[in-house]
Tab-separated table of C-alpha atoms in Angstrom:
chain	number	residue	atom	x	y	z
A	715	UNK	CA	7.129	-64.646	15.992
A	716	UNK	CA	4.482	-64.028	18.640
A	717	UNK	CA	4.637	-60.143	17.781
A	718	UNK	CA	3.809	-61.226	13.983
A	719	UNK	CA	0.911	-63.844	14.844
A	720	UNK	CA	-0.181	-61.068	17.148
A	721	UNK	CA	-0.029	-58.510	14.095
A	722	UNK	CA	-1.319	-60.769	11.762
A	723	UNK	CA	-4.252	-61.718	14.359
A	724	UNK	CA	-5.714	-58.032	14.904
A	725	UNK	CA	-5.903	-57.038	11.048
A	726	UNK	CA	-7.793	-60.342	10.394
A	727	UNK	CA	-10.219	-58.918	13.010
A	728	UNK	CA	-10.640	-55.603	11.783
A	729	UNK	CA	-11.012	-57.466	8.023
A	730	UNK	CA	-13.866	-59.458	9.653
A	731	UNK	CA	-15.324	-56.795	10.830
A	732	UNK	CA	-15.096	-53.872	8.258
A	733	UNK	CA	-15.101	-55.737	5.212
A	734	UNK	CA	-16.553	-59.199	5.714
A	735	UNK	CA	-19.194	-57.648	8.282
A	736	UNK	CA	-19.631	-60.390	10.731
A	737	UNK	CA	-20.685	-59.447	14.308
A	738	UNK	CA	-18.011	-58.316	16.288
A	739	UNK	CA	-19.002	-61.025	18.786
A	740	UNK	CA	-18.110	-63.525	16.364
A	741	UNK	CA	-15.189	-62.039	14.880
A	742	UNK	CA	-13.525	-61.845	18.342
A	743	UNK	CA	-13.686	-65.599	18.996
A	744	UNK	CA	-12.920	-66.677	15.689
A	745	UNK	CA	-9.904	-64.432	16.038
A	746	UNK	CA	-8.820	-65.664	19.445
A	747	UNK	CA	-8.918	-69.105	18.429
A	748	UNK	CA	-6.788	-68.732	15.311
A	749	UNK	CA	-4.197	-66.689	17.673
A	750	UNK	CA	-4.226	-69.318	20.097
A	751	UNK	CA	-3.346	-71.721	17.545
A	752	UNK	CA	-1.323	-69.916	15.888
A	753	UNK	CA	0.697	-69.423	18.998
A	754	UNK	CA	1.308	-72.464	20.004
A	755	UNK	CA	-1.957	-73.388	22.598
A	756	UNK	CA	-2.482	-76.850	22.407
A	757	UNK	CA	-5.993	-77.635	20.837
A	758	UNK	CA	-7.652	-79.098	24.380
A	759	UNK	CA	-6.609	-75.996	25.727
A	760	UNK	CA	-8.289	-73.340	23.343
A	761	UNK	CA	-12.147	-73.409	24.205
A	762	UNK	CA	-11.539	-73.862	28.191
A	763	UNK	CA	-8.992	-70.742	28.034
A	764	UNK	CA	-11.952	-68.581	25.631
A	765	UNK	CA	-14.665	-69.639	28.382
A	766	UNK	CA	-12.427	-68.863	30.949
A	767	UNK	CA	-11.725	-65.402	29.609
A	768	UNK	CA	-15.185	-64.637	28.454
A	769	UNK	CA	-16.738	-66.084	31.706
A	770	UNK	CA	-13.903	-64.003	33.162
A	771	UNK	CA	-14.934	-60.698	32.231
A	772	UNK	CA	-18.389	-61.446	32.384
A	773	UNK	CA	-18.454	-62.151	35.620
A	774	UNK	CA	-17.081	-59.445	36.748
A	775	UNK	CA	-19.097	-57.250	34.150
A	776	UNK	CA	-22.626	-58.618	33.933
A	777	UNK	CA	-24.376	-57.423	37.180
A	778	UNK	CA	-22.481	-53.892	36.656
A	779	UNK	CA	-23.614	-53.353	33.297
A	780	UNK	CA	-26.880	-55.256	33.573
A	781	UNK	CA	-27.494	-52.782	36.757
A	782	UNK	CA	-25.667	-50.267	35.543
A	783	UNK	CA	-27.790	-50.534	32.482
A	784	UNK	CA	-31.154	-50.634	35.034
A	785	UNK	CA	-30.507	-47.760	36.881
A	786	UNK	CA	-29.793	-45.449	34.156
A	787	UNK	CA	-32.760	-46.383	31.909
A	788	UNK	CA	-35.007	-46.241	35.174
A	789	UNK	CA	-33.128	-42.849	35.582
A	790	UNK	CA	-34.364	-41.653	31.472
A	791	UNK	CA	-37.483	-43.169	31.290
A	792	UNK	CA	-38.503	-40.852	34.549
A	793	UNK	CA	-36.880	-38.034	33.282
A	794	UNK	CA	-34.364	-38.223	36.182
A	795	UNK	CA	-31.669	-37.761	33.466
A	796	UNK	CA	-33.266	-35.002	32.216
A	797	UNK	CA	-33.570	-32.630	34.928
A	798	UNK	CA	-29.853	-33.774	35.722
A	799	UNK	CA	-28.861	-32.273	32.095
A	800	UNK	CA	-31.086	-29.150	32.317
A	801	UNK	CA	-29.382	-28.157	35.252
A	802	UNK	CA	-26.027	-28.505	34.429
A	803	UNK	CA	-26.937	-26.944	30.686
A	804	UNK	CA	-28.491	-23.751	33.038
A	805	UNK	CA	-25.493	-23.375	35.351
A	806	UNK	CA	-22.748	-24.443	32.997
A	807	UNK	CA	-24.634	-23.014	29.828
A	808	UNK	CA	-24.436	-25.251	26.342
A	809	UNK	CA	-20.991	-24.036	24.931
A	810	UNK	CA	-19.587	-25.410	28.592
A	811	UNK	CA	-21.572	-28.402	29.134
A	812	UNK	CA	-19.103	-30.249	28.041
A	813	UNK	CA	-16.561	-29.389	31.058
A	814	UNK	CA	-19.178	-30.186	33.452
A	815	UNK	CA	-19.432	-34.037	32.503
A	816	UNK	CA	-15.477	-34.236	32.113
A	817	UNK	CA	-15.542	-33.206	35.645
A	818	UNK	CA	-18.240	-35.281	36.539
A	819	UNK	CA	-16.282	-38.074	35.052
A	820	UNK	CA	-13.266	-37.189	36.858
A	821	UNK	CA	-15.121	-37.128	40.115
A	822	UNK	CA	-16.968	-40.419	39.839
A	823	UNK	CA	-14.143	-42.048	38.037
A	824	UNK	CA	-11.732	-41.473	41.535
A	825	UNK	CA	-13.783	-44.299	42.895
A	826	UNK	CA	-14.777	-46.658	40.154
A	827	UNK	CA	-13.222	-48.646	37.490
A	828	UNK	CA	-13.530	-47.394	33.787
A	829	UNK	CA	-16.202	-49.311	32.836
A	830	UNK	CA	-18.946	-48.962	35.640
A	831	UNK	CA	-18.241	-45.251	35.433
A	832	UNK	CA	-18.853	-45.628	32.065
A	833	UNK	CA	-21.774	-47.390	32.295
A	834	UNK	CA	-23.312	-45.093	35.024
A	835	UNK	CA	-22.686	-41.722	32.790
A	836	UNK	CA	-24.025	-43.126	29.351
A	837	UNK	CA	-27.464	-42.416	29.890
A	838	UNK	CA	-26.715	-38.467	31.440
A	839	UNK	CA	-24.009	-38.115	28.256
A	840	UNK	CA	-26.876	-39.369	25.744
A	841	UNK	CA	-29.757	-36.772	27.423
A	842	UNK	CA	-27.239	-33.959	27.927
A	843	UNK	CA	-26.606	-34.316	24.008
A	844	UNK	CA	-29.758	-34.600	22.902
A	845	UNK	CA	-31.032	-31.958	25.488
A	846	UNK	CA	-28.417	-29.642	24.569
A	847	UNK	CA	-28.960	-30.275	20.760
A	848	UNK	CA	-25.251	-31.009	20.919
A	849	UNK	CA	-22.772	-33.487	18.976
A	850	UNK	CA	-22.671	-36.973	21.108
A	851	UNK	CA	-19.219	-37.075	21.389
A	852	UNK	CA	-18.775	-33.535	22.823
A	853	UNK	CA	-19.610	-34.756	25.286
A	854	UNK	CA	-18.783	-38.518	25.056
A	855	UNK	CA	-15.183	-37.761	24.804
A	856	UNK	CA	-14.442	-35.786	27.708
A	857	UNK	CA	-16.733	-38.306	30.548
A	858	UNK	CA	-14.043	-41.212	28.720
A	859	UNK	CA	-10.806	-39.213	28.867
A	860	UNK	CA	-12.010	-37.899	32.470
A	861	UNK	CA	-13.049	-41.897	33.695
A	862	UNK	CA	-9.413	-43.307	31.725
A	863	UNK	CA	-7.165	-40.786	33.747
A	864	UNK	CA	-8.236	-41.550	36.991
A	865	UNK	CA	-7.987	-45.217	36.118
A	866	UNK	CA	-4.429	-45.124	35.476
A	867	UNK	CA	-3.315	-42.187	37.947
A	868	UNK	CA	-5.616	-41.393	41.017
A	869	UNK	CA	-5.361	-43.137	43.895
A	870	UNK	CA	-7.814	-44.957	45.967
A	871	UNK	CA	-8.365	-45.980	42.544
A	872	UNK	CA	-8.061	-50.051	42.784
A	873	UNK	CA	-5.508	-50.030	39.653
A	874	UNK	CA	-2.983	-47.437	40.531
A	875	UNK	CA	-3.292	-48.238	44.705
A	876	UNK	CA	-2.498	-52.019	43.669
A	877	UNK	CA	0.415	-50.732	41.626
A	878	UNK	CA	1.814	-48.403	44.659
A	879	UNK	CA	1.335	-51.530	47.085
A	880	UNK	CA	3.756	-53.369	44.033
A	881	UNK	CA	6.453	-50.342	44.623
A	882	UNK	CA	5.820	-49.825	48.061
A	883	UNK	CA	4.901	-46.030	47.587
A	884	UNK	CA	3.052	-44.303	49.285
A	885	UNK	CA	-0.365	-43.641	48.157
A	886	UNK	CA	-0.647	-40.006	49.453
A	887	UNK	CA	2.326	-38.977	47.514
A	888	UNK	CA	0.767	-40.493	44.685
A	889	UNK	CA	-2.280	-39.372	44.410
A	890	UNK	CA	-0.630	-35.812	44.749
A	891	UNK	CA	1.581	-36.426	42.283
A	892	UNK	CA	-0.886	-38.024	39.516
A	893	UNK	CA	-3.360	-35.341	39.976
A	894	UNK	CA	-1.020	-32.788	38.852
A	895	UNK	CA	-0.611	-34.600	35.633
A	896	UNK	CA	-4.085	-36.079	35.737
A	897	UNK	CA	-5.776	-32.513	35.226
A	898	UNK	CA	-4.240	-31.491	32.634
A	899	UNK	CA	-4.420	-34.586	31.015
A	900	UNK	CA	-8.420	-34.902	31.157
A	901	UNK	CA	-8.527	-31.280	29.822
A	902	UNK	CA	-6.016	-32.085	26.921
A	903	UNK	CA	-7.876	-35.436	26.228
A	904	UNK	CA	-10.999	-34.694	26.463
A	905	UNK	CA	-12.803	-31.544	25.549
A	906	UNK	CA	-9.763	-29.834	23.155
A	907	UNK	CA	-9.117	-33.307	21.646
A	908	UNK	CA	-13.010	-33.289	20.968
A	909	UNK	CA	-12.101	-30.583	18.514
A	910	UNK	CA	-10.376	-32.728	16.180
A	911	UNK	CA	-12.772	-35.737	15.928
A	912	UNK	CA	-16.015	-33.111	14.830
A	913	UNK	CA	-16.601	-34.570	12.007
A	914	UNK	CA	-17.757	-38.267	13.508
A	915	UNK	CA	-21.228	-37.270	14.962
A	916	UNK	CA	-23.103	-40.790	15.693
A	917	UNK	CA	-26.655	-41.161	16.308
A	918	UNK	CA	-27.901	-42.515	20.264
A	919	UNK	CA	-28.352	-45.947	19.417
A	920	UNK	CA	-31.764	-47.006	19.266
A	921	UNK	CA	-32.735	-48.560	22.366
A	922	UNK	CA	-30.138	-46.989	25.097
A	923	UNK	CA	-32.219	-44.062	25.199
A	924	UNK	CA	-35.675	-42.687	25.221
A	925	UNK	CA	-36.430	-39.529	23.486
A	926	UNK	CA	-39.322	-38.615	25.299
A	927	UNK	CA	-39.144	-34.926	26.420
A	928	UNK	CA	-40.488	-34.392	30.174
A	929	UNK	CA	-42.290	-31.374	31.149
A	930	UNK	CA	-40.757	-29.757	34.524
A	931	UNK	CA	-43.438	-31.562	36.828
A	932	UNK	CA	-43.374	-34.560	35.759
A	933	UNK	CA	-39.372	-34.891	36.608
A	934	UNK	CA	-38.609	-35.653	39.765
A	935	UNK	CA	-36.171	-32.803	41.627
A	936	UNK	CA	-32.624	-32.549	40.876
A	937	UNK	CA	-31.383	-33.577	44.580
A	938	UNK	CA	-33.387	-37.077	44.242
A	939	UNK	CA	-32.028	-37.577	40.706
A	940	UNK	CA	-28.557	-36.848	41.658
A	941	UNK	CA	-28.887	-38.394	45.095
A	942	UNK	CA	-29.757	-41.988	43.532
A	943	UNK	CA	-27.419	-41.874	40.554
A	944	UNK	CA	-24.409	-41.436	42.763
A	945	UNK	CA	-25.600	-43.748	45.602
A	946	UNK	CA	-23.213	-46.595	43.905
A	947	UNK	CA	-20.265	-43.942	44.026
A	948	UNK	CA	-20.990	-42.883	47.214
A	949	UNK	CA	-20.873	-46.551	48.457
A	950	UNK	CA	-17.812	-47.292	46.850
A	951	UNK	CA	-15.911	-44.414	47.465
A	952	UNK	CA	-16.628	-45.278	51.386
A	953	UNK	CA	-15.214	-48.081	50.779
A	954	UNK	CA	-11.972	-47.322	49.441
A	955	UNK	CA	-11.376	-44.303	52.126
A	956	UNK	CA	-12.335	-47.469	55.002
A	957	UNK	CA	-9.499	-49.714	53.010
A	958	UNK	CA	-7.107	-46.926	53.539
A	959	UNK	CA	-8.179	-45.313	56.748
A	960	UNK	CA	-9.706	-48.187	59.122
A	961	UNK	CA	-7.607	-50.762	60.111
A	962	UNK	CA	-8.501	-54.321	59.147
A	963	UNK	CA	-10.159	-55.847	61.917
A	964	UNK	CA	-12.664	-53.033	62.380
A	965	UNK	CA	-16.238	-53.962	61.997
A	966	UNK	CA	-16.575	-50.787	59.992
A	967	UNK	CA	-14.401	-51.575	57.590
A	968	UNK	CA	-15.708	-54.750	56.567
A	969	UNK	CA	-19.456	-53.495	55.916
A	970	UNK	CA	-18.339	-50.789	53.933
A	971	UNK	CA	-16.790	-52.908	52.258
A	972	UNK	CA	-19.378	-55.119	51.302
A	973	UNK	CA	-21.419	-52.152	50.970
A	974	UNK	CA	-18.507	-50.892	48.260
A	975	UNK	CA	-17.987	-54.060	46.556
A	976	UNK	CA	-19.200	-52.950	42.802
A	977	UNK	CA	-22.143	-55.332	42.340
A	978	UNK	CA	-23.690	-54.836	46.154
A	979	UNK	CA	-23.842	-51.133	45.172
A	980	UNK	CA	-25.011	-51.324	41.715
A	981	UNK	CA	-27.930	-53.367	43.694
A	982	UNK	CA	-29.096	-50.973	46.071
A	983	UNK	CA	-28.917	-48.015	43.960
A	984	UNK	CA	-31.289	-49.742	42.173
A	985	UNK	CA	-33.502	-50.800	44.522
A	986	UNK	CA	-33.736	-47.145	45.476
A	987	UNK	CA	-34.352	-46.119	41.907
A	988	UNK	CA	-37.329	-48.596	41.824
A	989	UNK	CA	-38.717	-46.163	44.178
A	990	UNK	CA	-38.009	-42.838	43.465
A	991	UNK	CA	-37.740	-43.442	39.676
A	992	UNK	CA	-41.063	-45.740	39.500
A	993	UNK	CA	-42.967	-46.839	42.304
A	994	UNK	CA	-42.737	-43.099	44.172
A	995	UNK	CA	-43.435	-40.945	40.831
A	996	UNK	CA	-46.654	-43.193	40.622
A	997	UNK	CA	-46.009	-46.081	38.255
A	998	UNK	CA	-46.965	-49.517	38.941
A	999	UNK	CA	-44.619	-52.707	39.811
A	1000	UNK	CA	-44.925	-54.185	36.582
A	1001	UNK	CA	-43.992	-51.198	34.792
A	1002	UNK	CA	-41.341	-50.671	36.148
A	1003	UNK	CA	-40.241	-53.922	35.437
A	1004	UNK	CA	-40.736	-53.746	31.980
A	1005	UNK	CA	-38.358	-50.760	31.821
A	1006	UNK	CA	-35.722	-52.849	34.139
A	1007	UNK	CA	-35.923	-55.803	31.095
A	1008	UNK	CA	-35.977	-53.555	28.460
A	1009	UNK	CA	-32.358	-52.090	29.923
A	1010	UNK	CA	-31.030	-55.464	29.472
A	1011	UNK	CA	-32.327	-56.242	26.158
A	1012	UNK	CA	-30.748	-53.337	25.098
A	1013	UNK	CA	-27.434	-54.160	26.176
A	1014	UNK	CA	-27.430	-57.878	25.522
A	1015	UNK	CA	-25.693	-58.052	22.286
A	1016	UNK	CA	-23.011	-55.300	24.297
A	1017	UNK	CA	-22.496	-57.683	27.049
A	1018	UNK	CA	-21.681	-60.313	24.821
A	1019	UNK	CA	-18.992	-58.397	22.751
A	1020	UNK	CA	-17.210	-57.087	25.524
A	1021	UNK	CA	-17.014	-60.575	26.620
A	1022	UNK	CA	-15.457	-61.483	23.217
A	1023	UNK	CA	-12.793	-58.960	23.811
A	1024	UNK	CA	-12.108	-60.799	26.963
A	1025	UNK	CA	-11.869	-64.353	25.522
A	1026	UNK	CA	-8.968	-62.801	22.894
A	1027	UNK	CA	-7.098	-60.873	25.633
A	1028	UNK	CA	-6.930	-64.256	28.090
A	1029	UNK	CA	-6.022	-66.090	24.791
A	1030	UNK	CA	-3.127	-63.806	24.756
A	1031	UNK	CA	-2.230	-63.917	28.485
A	1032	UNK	CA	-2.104	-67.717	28.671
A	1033	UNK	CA	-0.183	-68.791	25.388
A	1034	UNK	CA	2.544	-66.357	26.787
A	1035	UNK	CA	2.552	-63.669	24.536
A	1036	UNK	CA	2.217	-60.539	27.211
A	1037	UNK	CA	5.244	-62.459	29.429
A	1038	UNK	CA	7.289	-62.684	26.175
A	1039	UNK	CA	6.886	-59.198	24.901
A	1040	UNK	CA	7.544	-58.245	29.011
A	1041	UNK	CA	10.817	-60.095	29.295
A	1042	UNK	CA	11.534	-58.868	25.506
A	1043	UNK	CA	11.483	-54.731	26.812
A	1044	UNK	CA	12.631	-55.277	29.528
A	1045	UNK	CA	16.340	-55.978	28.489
A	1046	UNK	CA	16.695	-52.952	27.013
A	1047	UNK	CA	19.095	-50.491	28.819
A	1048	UNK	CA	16.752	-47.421	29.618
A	1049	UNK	CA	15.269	-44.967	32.584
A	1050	UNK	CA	13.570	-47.360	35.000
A	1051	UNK	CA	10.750	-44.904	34.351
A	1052	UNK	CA	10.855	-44.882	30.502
A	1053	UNK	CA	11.083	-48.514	31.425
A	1054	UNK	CA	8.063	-49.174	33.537
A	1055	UNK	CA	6.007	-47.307	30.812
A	1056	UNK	CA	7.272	-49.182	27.909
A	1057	UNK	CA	6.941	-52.373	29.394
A	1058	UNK	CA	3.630	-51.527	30.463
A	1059	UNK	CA	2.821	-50.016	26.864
A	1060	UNK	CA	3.513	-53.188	24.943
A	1061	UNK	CA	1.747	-55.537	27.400
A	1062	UNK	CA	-1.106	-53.311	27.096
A	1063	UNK	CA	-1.515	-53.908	23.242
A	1064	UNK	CA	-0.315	-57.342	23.486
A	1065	UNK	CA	-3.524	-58.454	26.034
A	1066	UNK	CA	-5.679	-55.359	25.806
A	1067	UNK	CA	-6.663	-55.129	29.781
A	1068	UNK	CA	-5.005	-52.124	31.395
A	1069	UNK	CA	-5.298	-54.146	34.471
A	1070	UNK	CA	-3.212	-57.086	33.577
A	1071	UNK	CA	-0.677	-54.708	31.985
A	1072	UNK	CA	-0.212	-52.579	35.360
A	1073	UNK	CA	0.274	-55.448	37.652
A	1074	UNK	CA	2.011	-57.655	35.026
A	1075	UNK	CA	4.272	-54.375	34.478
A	1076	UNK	CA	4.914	-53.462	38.181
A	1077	UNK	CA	6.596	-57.350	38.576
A	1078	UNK	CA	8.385	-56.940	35.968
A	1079	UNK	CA	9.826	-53.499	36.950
A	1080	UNK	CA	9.583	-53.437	40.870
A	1081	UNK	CA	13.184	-55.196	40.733
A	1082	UNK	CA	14.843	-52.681	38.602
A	1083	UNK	CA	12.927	-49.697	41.084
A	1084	UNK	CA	14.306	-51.292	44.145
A	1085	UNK	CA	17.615	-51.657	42.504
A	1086	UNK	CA	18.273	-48.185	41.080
A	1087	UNK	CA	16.424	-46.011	43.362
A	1088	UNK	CA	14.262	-44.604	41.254
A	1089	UNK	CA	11.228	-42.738	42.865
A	1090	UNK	CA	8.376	-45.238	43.582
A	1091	UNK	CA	5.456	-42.764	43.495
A	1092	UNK	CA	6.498	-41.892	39.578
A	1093	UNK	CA	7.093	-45.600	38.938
A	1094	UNK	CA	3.546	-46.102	39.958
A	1095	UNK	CA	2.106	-43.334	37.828
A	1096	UNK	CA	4.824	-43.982	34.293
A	1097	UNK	CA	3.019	-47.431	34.677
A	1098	UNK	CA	-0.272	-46.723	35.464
A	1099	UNK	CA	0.025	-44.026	31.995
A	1100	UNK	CA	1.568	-47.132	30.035
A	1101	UNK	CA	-0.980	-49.241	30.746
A	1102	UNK	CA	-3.465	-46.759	29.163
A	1103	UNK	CA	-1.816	-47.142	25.963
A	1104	UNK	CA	-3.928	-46.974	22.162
A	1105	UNK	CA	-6.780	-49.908	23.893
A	1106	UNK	CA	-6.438	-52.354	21.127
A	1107	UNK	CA	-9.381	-54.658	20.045
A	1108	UNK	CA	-8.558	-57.457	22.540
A	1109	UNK	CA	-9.089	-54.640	24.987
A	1110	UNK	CA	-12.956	-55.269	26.362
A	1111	UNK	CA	-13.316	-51.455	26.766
A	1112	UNK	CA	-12.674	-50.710	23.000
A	1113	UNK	CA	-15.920	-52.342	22.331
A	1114	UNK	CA	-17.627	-50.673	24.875
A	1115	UNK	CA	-17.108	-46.988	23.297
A	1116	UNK	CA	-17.594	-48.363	20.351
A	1117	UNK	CA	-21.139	-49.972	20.549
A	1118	UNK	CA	-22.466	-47.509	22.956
A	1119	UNK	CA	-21.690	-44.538	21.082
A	1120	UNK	CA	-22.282	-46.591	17.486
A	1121	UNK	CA	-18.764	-46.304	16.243
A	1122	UNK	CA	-17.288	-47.836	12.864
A	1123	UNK	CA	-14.126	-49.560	14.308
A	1124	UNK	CA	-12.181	-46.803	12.406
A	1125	UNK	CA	-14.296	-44.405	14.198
A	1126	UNK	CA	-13.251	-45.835	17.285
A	1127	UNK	CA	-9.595	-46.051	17.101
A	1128	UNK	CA	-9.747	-42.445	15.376
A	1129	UNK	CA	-11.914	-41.202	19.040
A	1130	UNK	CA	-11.271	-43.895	21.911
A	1131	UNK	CA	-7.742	-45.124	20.908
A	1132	UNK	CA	-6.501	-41.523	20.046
A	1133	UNK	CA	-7.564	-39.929	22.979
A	1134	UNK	CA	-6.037	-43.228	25.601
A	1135	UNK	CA	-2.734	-42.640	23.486
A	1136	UNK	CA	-2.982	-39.163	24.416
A	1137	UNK	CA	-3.212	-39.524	28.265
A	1138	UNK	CA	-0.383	-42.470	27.954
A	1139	UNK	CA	2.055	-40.569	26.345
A	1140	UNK	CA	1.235	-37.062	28.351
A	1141	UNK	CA	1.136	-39.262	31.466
A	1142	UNK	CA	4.827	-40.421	30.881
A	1143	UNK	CA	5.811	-36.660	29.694
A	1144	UNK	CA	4.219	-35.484	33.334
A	1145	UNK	CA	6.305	-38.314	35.272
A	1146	UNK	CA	9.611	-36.953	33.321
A	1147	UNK	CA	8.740	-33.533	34.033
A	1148	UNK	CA	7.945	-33.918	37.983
A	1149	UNK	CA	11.131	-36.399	38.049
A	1150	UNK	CA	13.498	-33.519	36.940
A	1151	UNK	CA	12.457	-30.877	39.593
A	1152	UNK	CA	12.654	-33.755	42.642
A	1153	UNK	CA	16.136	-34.663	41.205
């Protein structure tokens, strides 16, 4: 029954949304308090549990995106972005542009969870494209696909080194292992899955990006632009190397740390763009500020859906459904890898978060691993590639593709929910594939 409710939950939302037209912010709560009705959560229970999953993901979200959000408009509206996108349309030329961001993506996305990469990249993705006179999503694609493989295979990423800690792998062997299967996977994923989503071509949405075309000295150089866009990756790739490499009493450690931490680093890379986006190319305090609010008016109405699609996936989590559908897969009699992936897979679409599914996965699983002697490195990464799985709507980062790049929700599942099925399912073919030549 809580398979059915759950089925019966997500096409009301997509009904909402498509045919009815309400706001997706709306939709999402109306449809996570049927479902949590519906499945059994008691009445006094519903509105705490929506806050709680709303306030959730917001608070881990705002200041990143809000920031996030601040640094890149700071970044186009001094035509940072721009002389970032000329020079990687020069060297890479236009027909190849597209490989540069995936690898850009790839590269940032080692460090950084999906959706503060994702955040970062918009505004280069939205001036390469327009620079280049090329389709959004040509390049769109391949910076997701790129940020989404890393999430799920690449150690010191948080998700998959919390996973290895679960199987007590060892994060070396991991990281080799997933980036075998992680390269191909961005390439497949990204720019040659591009080719079979040409004919969606969004606009920019209005407000995420100004058009305004910057002659070459009124840009500032390309080693300032890039230097303060990836001061926030910098900082928070320290700090994952000083989580692995210093030990944890070491002074060290802890400031990078708190120099890493996602929000502290969103902070002072933009209190350095205030300088060498504004207040160093010339421009007063108080315009400069003006650009900082108008970044989060922009993404207001964002913020707020992404925190819908949090309220719906802890809706989920605490009537049960994820542990049901868990316990449910788990009986059945199959390769602990197949296994871990599955399990992973169907928690995934049950509470959207890749997260939740990963850890909630790895408990489930790290049993049968210890019991059958199945490899824990390719335990880590079949989970970490089931986790990926599809994104459903209750997933927070469905709605971010789809309002940044100004997707129809069949848009969206056709681009962002193809393309994480893709690196899922090649993820688990790679595990199978590297677990036949160790046998």
């Amino acid at each position: 029954m809580p398979l059915v409710i759950l089925a019966i939950g997500i096409l009301v939302l997509f009904f909402l949304i498509v045919r009815v037209k309400l706001n997706s912010f709306l939709a999402l709560l109306v449809v996570a308090g049927l479902v949590g009705l519906a499945e059994g959560m008691p009445i006094d229970k519903l509105i705490p549990t929506i806050e709680k999953g709303l306030g959730g993901t917001l608070g881990g979200l705002a200041i990143v995106v809000s920031f996030g959000a601040m640094l890149g408009k700071l970044m186009a509206e001094s035509g940072g972005a721009q002389r970032i996108a000329t020079t990687l349309i020069n060297v890479f030329g236009r027909e190849k542009v597209k490989w540069a961001v995936c690898l850009t993506g790839f590269i940032v996305g080692i460090a950084l969870f999906y959706e503060i990469g994702f955040v970062l990249l918009i505004p280069l993705v939205f001036t390469i494209a327009a620079e280049a006179k090329i389709p959004l999503l040509e390049v769109g694609i391949p910076m997701a696909a790129a940020l989404s493989v890393t999430h799920g295979f690449l150690p010191p990423h948080p998700g998959p080194t919390a996973i290895a800690i679960i199987y007590n792998a060892d994060i070396g062997t991991t990281l080799v292992y997933g980036a075998i299967i992680a390269i191909p996977t961005a390439i497949v994923a990204g720019p040659l899955y591009y080719n079979l989503t040409k004919d969606i071509n969004p606009e920019i949405p209005k407000g995420l990006y100004n058009p305004k075309i910057f002659k070459d000295d009124e840009m500032p150089g390309f080693g300032v632009s890039v230097f303060t866009a990836l001061v926030p990756v910098v900082l928070m790739a320290a700090s994952a190397i000083a989580k692995l490499a210093l030990p944890e009493a070491s002074g060290a450690r802890h400031i990078l740390t708190f120099l890493g931490q996602p929000d502290m680093a969103l902070t002072i890379a933009v209190a350095i763009a205030i300088y060498t986006f504004g207040l160093g190319r010339g421009k007063k305090m108080d315009e400069v500020m003006k650009i900082v609010q108008d970044a989060v008016l922009a993404i207001a109405m964002i913020l707020l859906i992404v925190g819908g699609g949090g309220a719906l996936k802890q809706v989920l989590i605490d009537s049960g459904v994820g542990t049901y559908i868990g316990d449910l897969v788990a009986g059945a009699d199959l390769s602990p890898l197949v296994l871990a992936w599955l399990v992973a897979a169907v928690i995934r679409t049950a509470c959207g978060s890749a997260t939740v599914a990963a850890l909630t996965a790895g408990g489930i699983a790290a049993p049968i691993c210890a019991a059958t002697g199945a490899n824990p490195e390719l335990m880590v990464l079949a989970t970490g590639a089931g986790s990926l799985i599809f994104s459903p709507p209750n997933d927070p980062g469905f709605w971010l593709f789809k309002e940044f790049f100004g997707l129809t929700v069949k848009e969206t599942v056709r681009t962002w929910c193809a393309l994480e099925t893709i690196i899922a399912v090649m993820g688990l073919l790679g595990v199978l594939v590297i677990d036949a030549f160790l046998v």
